[in-house]
Amino acid sequence: MNDALESQPGPTLTPTAQVSVVVIAFNDAVHVVDAVRSALAQGDQGDAVAEVVAVDDASTDGTGAALDALARDEPRLRVLHRGENSGGCGSPRNDGLRAATGRYVMFLDSDDVLPPGAVPALLSAALRHEAPVAAGACVRRELPARRDVPWQPALYREPAVYERPEAAPQLVRDTLCVNKLYSREFLTDHGITFPEGRYHYEDFVFTARVLAAAPKIATVPDTVYVWHVRRAAAKQSISLDRKDVANWRQRLEAHRTVLRILGDAGRKTLTQAAATKFLDHDLRMYVRELHTRSVEYRAEWWQLTRDHLAAFEEAELSAAHAPARWLARVILASAVPRDLDRLTQLAARPGRLLPPYATGDDGAPVWSAELPAVRLDGLAAGDAVDAADEDVPGTDASPRLPVTVDADPVLGATGGLLRLRVHDLYGRLAAAGPVSVDIALHRRRDDRPGPVYTAALTPSADGTAWTATVALDLAPLTELPGSRPADPEPWDLTARLTCTDGTAIGVGLRAVGAGLRRRVLPSRRRLVLLAQPYATTGGALALRVASGPRSVWRIAARRLHR
C-alpha cells in the first residue's frame, strides 16, 4: 500500500472531536466526495469528527484523485491509496482502522452518507454510559425514489443500554458495521478486525467478533446512517447482486463463521439467536426469489441450503417464526426443489399459505400429502399465533396467521374493482367469523398511507371461503402531499380481516386473474389516469398509478423507442 500521508500526525482530540471515520472507496468518484463531506460536517460547527481516513482501494476511475483534491483543502482528511485492489471491503477497512488515531471509530461506505447529528448522537451515548459500542438506527434509501425503509427498526425505537449482548440477543439481527461507533481501544484489545481479501459479507463476521467480546452496548433511536440502494446501478452491491448462486454460497460461509465465533466464545444464547435470524431473514429473502432463478441455480441452491440446515438444532428451528421454520422443514424433507409457488408465497411478508391444506393421520396440519412429516405447528385450533411482521405496513397490530387472500383486479371505464377470495385455514378463520375486509394502500416511496376501502365478506356455501368486491377510487392517490402525478408511483396493498370474535388479522393480497395489465382511465381532475396492477417478486398485488396526458405520452414514447 502506498500512503504518502501515513506519517502525518494525528488530530488533536477535544471532547467533541474524538471520532475517526473510515471511508472506503473503489471506483466511486461520483459519490465518494459526498460521503466524506457528510462525515466532515458532523456536529453543530462541523467539529464532531477529528479526522476522516479515506481508503482508495486501487480505483481506476479518478476516485483517488478526487479524494486527494478534497484533502488539499481539508486538513482533517487523510487519504490512503492501496496499490492493489483487495476484492472486498474488509482489507481497506482494516487499513483505515490501523491508521485511525481517534478514541472512537466509525465506518462509512463511499456511496452512503452520515445524516446530520449522527456522530454526536452516538458519541454522547458512548461517553454517557461508558460503552465501548454505541449503535443507532439505519435507513435503506431506495434511489432515485428516495423511499426510506428502516433497518431492524425494533432495535432502535427507544434508547437502551445493555451490560452484555446476551441481555438483548436480538442484537445479532443487525449485522451492519456502519451504524455503530466503536472504541478503538476495545477493538485493538480484543484483536477485532474484518476478514481480509475477497470476502463477502465481511460485516457479518466483524459484528460477531464484536458481540463475542461481550461489550456494553448503548443504542439510540436517532438515524445515524443512510444506506443508499441503487437497484438500477450498472454494478450491484454484494447485498443486491443475488442472481448468481455463488452469492448464496458466500452468505452461508459467513453465517457458518458467525456461528463458530459465537460458539467458541461460549455465547450460546447469541449463537441460537444468530441461527434463528438466518431462518427469519436470510432464508426467507432468498426463497422469495427462488422461482425467478434457473433450474440449475435452484438445484444447487437447494442442496447448499439442505446441507446448511442439517446442522441446525431443533430448538433453533422451533425458535424461528412460523413461515421460516416451515420453509426450512420443507427443504430438509425434500431432496429436490418442489412447491416453489407455495414456498414463494409463504416467504413473502406477510406470508400466505396457499391451499391445499392437508392433514396427517392424526388430523394435524401438514405441508402436503406428499410431505406429511412436515408439520405446520401453530395452525391447529387453540395454537398461539405469532405477532405480525413489523416491516409490513398495516400489519403491526395483527396476528401472523398466514391466510391467503386472492385479489383479482378489474379496471374499467368507471374505476377499479378488487374481487377478493379469502381462504379458510384449517378452520381458524371459520372459528373467528370474518365479516369484513379493509384494503389499505401505502405509497412505497415513503410508506405514506393512502385511502382505505371496506367491504363486507360473504361466506361460501361450504364455509371454506369468503368473497368480497371492493370498489377502488384511484384518483386520490395522485392528490396526496408529495405526489408526482406524471410519474408512475408504486403502491402496496394490504388487507385487514375483521372477525365477529374481535380478532383483526393483517394479511397480504395474492395477485391473480387476467387484470394485471396497464389501463388508461378517465379522470375529472387530470383528464386521464394510468393504472397498472402487477405482481411483486413475492407474488403480492401492487399498483402503479400516474395521471395526466404527459404520463400517457411518456409511456407511448418509451414503447416507440423500444
mmCIF file of C-alpha atoms in Angstrom, residues 292-447:
data_model
loop_
_atom_site.group_PDB
_atom_site.id
_atom_site.type_symbol
_atom_site.label_atom_id
_atom_site.label_comp_id
_atom_site.label_asym_id
_atom_site.label_seq_id
_atom_site.Cartn_x
_atom_site.Cartn_y
_atom_site.Cartn_z
ATOM 1 C CA THR A 292 -37.212 -16.451 -10.754
ATOM 2 C CA ARG A 293 -33.941 -18.412 -10.985
ATOM 3 C CA SER A 294 -32.788 -21.003 -13.498
ATOM 4 C CA VAL A 295 -33.293 -24.728 -12.983
ATOM 5 C CA GLU A 296 -29.548 -25.117 -12.422
ATOM 6 C CA TYR A 297 -29.499 -22.344 -9.822
ATOM 7 C CA ARG A 298 -32.434 -23.858 -7.935
ATOM 8 C CA ALA A 299 -30.882 -27.319 -7.806
ATOM 9 C CA GLU A 300 -27.551 -26.059 -6.446
ATOM 10 C CA TRP A 301 -29.189 -23.575 -4.072
ATOM 11 C CA TRP A 302 -31.473 -26.291 -2.706
ATOM 12 C CA GLN A 303 -28.604 -28.699 -1.989
ATOM 13 C CA LEU A 304 -26.435 -25.996 -0.398
ATOM 14 C CA THR A 305 -29.317 -24.971 1.821
ATOM 15 C CA ARG A 306 -30.190 -28.526 2.863
ATOM 16 C CA ASP A 307 -26.590 -29.151 3.858
ATOM 17 C CA HIS A 308 -26.529 -25.936 5.898
ATOM 18 C CA LEU A 309 -29.870 -26.546 7.630
ATOM 19 C CA ALA A 310 -28.903 -30.112 8.530
ATOM 20 C CA ALA A 311 -26.559 -28.697 11.182
ATOM 21 C CA PHE A 312 -29.328 -26.736 12.923
ATOM 22 C CA GLU A 313 -30.667 -27.939 16.250
ATOM 23 C CA GLU A 314 -34.401 -28.451 16.683
ATOM 24 C CA ALA A 315 -34.505 -25.622 19.234
ATOM 25 C CA GLU A 316 -33.080 -23.250 16.631
ATOM 26 C CA LEU A 317 -35.686 -24.264 14.051
ATOM 27 C CA SER A 318 -38.530 -24.008 16.562
ATOM 28 C CA ALA A 319 -37.445 -20.533 17.696
ATOM 29 C CA ALA A 320 -37.963 -19.069 14.209
ATOM 30 C CA HIS A 321 -41.301 -17.577 13.164
ATOM 31 C CA ALA A 322 -43.789 -19.983 11.668
ATOM 32 C CA PRO A 323 -43.235 -19.192 7.961
ATOM 33 C CA ALA A 324 -39.447 -19.539 8.282
ATOM 34 C CA ARG A 325 -39.415 -22.804 10.222
ATOM 35 C CA TRP A 326 -41.933 -24.362 7.824
ATOM 36 C CA LEU A 327 -39.794 -23.313 4.851
ATOM 37 C CA ALA A 328 -36.732 -24.893 6.443
ATOM 38 C CA ARG A 329 -38.547 -28.147 7.149
ATOM 39 C CA VAL A 330 -39.838 -28.446 3.585
ATOM 40 C CA ILE A 331 -36.301 -28.003 2.236
ATOM 41 C CA LEU A 332 -34.930 -30.583 4.673
ATOM 42 C CA ALA A 333 -37.674 -33.067 3.792
ATOM 43 C CA SER A 334 -37.237 -32.961 0.006
ATOM 44 C CA ALA A 335 -34.066 -33.875 -1.881
ATOM 45 C CA VAL A 336 -35.077 -31.740 -4.880
ATOM 46 C CA PRO A 337 -36.756 -28.325 -5.309
ATOM 47 C CA ARG A 338 -40.536 -28.512 -5.105
ATOM 48 C CA ASP A 339 -43.669 -26.444 -4.478
ATOM 49 C CA LEU A 340 -41.919 -23.212 -5.489
ATOM 50 C CA ASP A 341 -45.128 -21.186 -5.827
ATOM 51 C CA ARG A 342 -46.275 -22.147 -2.340
ATOM 52 C CA LEU A 343 -42.810 -21.523 -0.906
ATOM 53 C CA THR A 344 -42.581 -18.097 -2.571
ATOM 54 C CA GLN A 345 -45.944 -17.033 -1.202
ATOM 55 C CA LEU A 346 -45.112 -18.310 2.278
ATOM 56 C CA ALA A 347 -41.773 -16.467 2.281
ATOM 57 C CA ALA A 348 -43.499 -13.152 1.482
ATOM 58 C CA ARG A 349 -44.090 -10.520 4.167
ATOM 59 C CA PRO A 350 -46.704 -11.144 5.408
ATOM 60 C CA GLY A 351 -46.644 -14.823 4.492
ATOM 61 C CA ARG A 352 -49.509 -16.557 2.702
ATOM 62 C CA LEU A 353 -50.052 -20.327 2.891
ATOM 63 C CA LEU A 354 -51.688 -21.458 -0.344
ATOM 64 C CA PRO A 355 -54.089 -24.417 -0.445
ATOM 65 C CA PRO A 356 -54.404 -27.398 -0.429
ATOM 66 C CA TYR A 357 -54.499 -27.703 3.328
ATOM 67 C CA ALA A 358 -53.514 -31.280 4.058
ATOM 68 C CA THR A 359 -53.667 -33.077 7.401
ATOM 69 C CA GLY A 360 -51.721 -36.004 8.823
ATOM 70 C CA ASP A 361 -53.112 -39.262 10.127
ATOM 71 C CA ASP A 362 -53.815 -37.584 13.462
ATOM 72 C CA GLY A 363 -55.640 -34.676 11.826
ATOM 73 C CA ALA A 364 -52.833 -32.166 12.473
ATOM 74 C CA PRO A 365 -51.945 -29.651 9.719
ATOM 75 C CA VAL A 366 -49.094 -30.783 7.437
ATOM 76 C CA TRP A 367 -47.425 -29.293 4.376
ATOM 77 C CA SER A 368 -48.867 -31.743 1.864
ATOM 78 C CA ALA A 369 -49.917 -35.350 1.403
ATOM 79 C CA GLU A 370 -46.516 -35.997 -0.204
ATOM 80 C CA LEU A 371 -44.625 -34.479 2.769
ATOM 81 C CA PRO A 372 -46.719 -35.477 5.806
ATOM 82 C CA ALA A 373 -43.667 -35.314 8.085
ATOM 83 C CA VAL A 374 -43.544 -31.509 7.694
ATOM 84 C CA ARG A 375 -45.958 -30.447 10.403
ATOM 85 C CA LEU A 376 -47.339 -26.927 10.345
ATOM 86 C CA ASP A 377 -47.124 -26.327 14.059
ATOM 87 C CA GLY A 378 -49.066 -23.293 15.213
ATOM 88 C CA LEU A 379 -52.039 -23.736 12.886
ATOM 89 C CA ALA A 380 -54.166 -26.234 14.789
ATOM 90 C CA ALA A 381 -57.156 -24.892 16.714
ATOM 91 C CA GLY A 382 -56.055 -23.466 20.039
ATOM 92 C CA ASP A 383 -52.440 -22.841 18.979
ATOM 93 C CA ALA A 384 -50.986 -19.403 19.710
ATOM 94 C CA VAL A 385 -50.422 -17.113 16.729
ATOM 95 C CA ASP A 386 -47.150 -15.204 16.220
ATOM 96 C CA ALA A 387 -47.000 -11.424 16.271
ATOM 97 C CA ALA A 388 -47.226 -9.617 12.938
ATOM 98 C CA ASP A 389 -44.372 -8.707 10.612
ATOM 99 C CA GLU A 390 -43.072 -5.320 11.750
ATOM 100 C CA ASP A 391 -41.816 -4.292 8.337
ATOM 101 C CA VAL A 392 -45.160 -4.650 6.561
ATOM 102 C CA PRO A 393 -47.351 -1.519 6.501
ATOM 103 C CA GLY A 394 -50.757 -2.063 8.053
ATOM 104 C CA THR A 395 -49.972 -5.318 9.878
ATOM 105 C CA ASP A 396 -48.175 -4.101 13.004
ATOM 106 C CA ALA A 397 -51.058 -4.861 15.355
ATOM 107 C CA SER A 398 -52.340 -8.029 13.698
ATOM 108 C CA PRO A 399 -51.605 -11.716 14.258
ATOM 109 C CA ARG A 400 -49.355 -13.518 11.814
ATOM 110 C CA LEU A 401 -51.887 -16.085 10.615
ATOM 111 C CA PRO A 402 -50.746 -16.869 7.022
ATOM 112 C CA VAL A 403 -54.177 -16.515 5.449
ATOM 113 C CA THR A 404 -54.351 -16.434 1.650
ATOM 114 C CA VAL A 405 -56.484 -13.730 0.034
ATOM 115 C CA ASP A 406 -56.687 -13.914 -3.754
ATOM 116 C CA ALA A 407 -57.114 -10.474 -5.303
ATOM 117 C CA ASP A 408 -58.300 -10.219 -8.914
ATOM 118 C CA PRO A 409 -58.117 -6.555 -10.065
ATOM 119 C CA VAL A 410 -60.630 -5.339 -12.632
ATOM 120 C CA LEU A 411 -60.092 -1.874 -14.113
ATOM 121 C CA GLY A 412 -62.766 -0.347 -16.293
ATOM 122 C CA ALA A 413 -64.086 2.959 -17.576
ATOM 123 C CA THR A 414 -65.761 3.751 -14.242
ATOM 124 C CA GLY A 415 -62.804 2.949 -11.978
ATOM 125 C CA GLY A 416 -61.357 -0.104 -10.319
ATOM 126 C CA LEU A 417 -62.634 -3.178 -8.508
ATOM 127 C CA LEU A 418 -60.924 -5.836 -6.467
ATOM 128 C CA ARG A 419 -62.562 -9.245 -6.433
ATOM 129 C CA LEU A 420 -61.381 -10.969 -3.279
ATOM 130 C CA ARG A 421 -61.490 -14.587 -2.194
ATOM 131 C CA VAL A 422 -60.426 -15.317 1.372
ATOM 132 C CA HIS A 423 -59.438 -18.929 2.014
ATOM 133 C CA ASP A 424 -60.053 -20.593 5.346
ATOM 134 C CA LEU A 425 -57.019 -22.028 7.139
ATOM 135 C CA TYR A 426 -57.662 -25.292 8.949
ATOM 136 C CA GLY A 427 -60.842 -23.843 10.458
ATOM 137 C CA ARG A 428 -59.017 -20.959 12.156
ATOM 138 C CA LEU A 429 -60.881 -18.278 10.182
ATOM 139 C CA ALA A 430 -64.246 -20.016 10.379
ATOM 140 C CA ALA A 431 -63.924 -20.113 14.153
ATOM 141 C CA ALA A 432 -63.145 -16.381 14.285
ATOM 142 C CA GLY A 433 -66.024 -15.460 11.945
ATOM 143 C CA PRO A 434 -64.696 -12.952 9.360
ATOM 144 C CA VAL A 435 -67.301 -10.328 8.499
ATOM 145 C CA SER A 436 -65.476 -7.523 6.669
ATOM 146 C CA VAL A 437 -62.212 -6.609 4.993
ATOM 147 C CA ASP A 438 -60.302 -3.315 4.861
ATOM 148 C CA ILE A 439 -57.956 -2.744 1.904
ATOM 149 C CA ALA A 440 -55.231 -0.234 2.752
ATOM 150 C CA LEU A 441 -52.862 1.370 0.243
ATOM 151 C CA HIS A 442 -49.375 2.617 1.134
ATOM 152 C CA ARG A 443 -47.153 4.603 -1.212
ATOM 153 C CA ARG A 444 -43.989 2.548 -1.491
ATOM 154 C CA ARG A 445 -41.633 5.516 -1.851
ATOM 155 C CA ASP A 446 -42.284 6.838 1.656
ATOM 156 C CA ASP A 447 -44.857 4.466 3.204
#
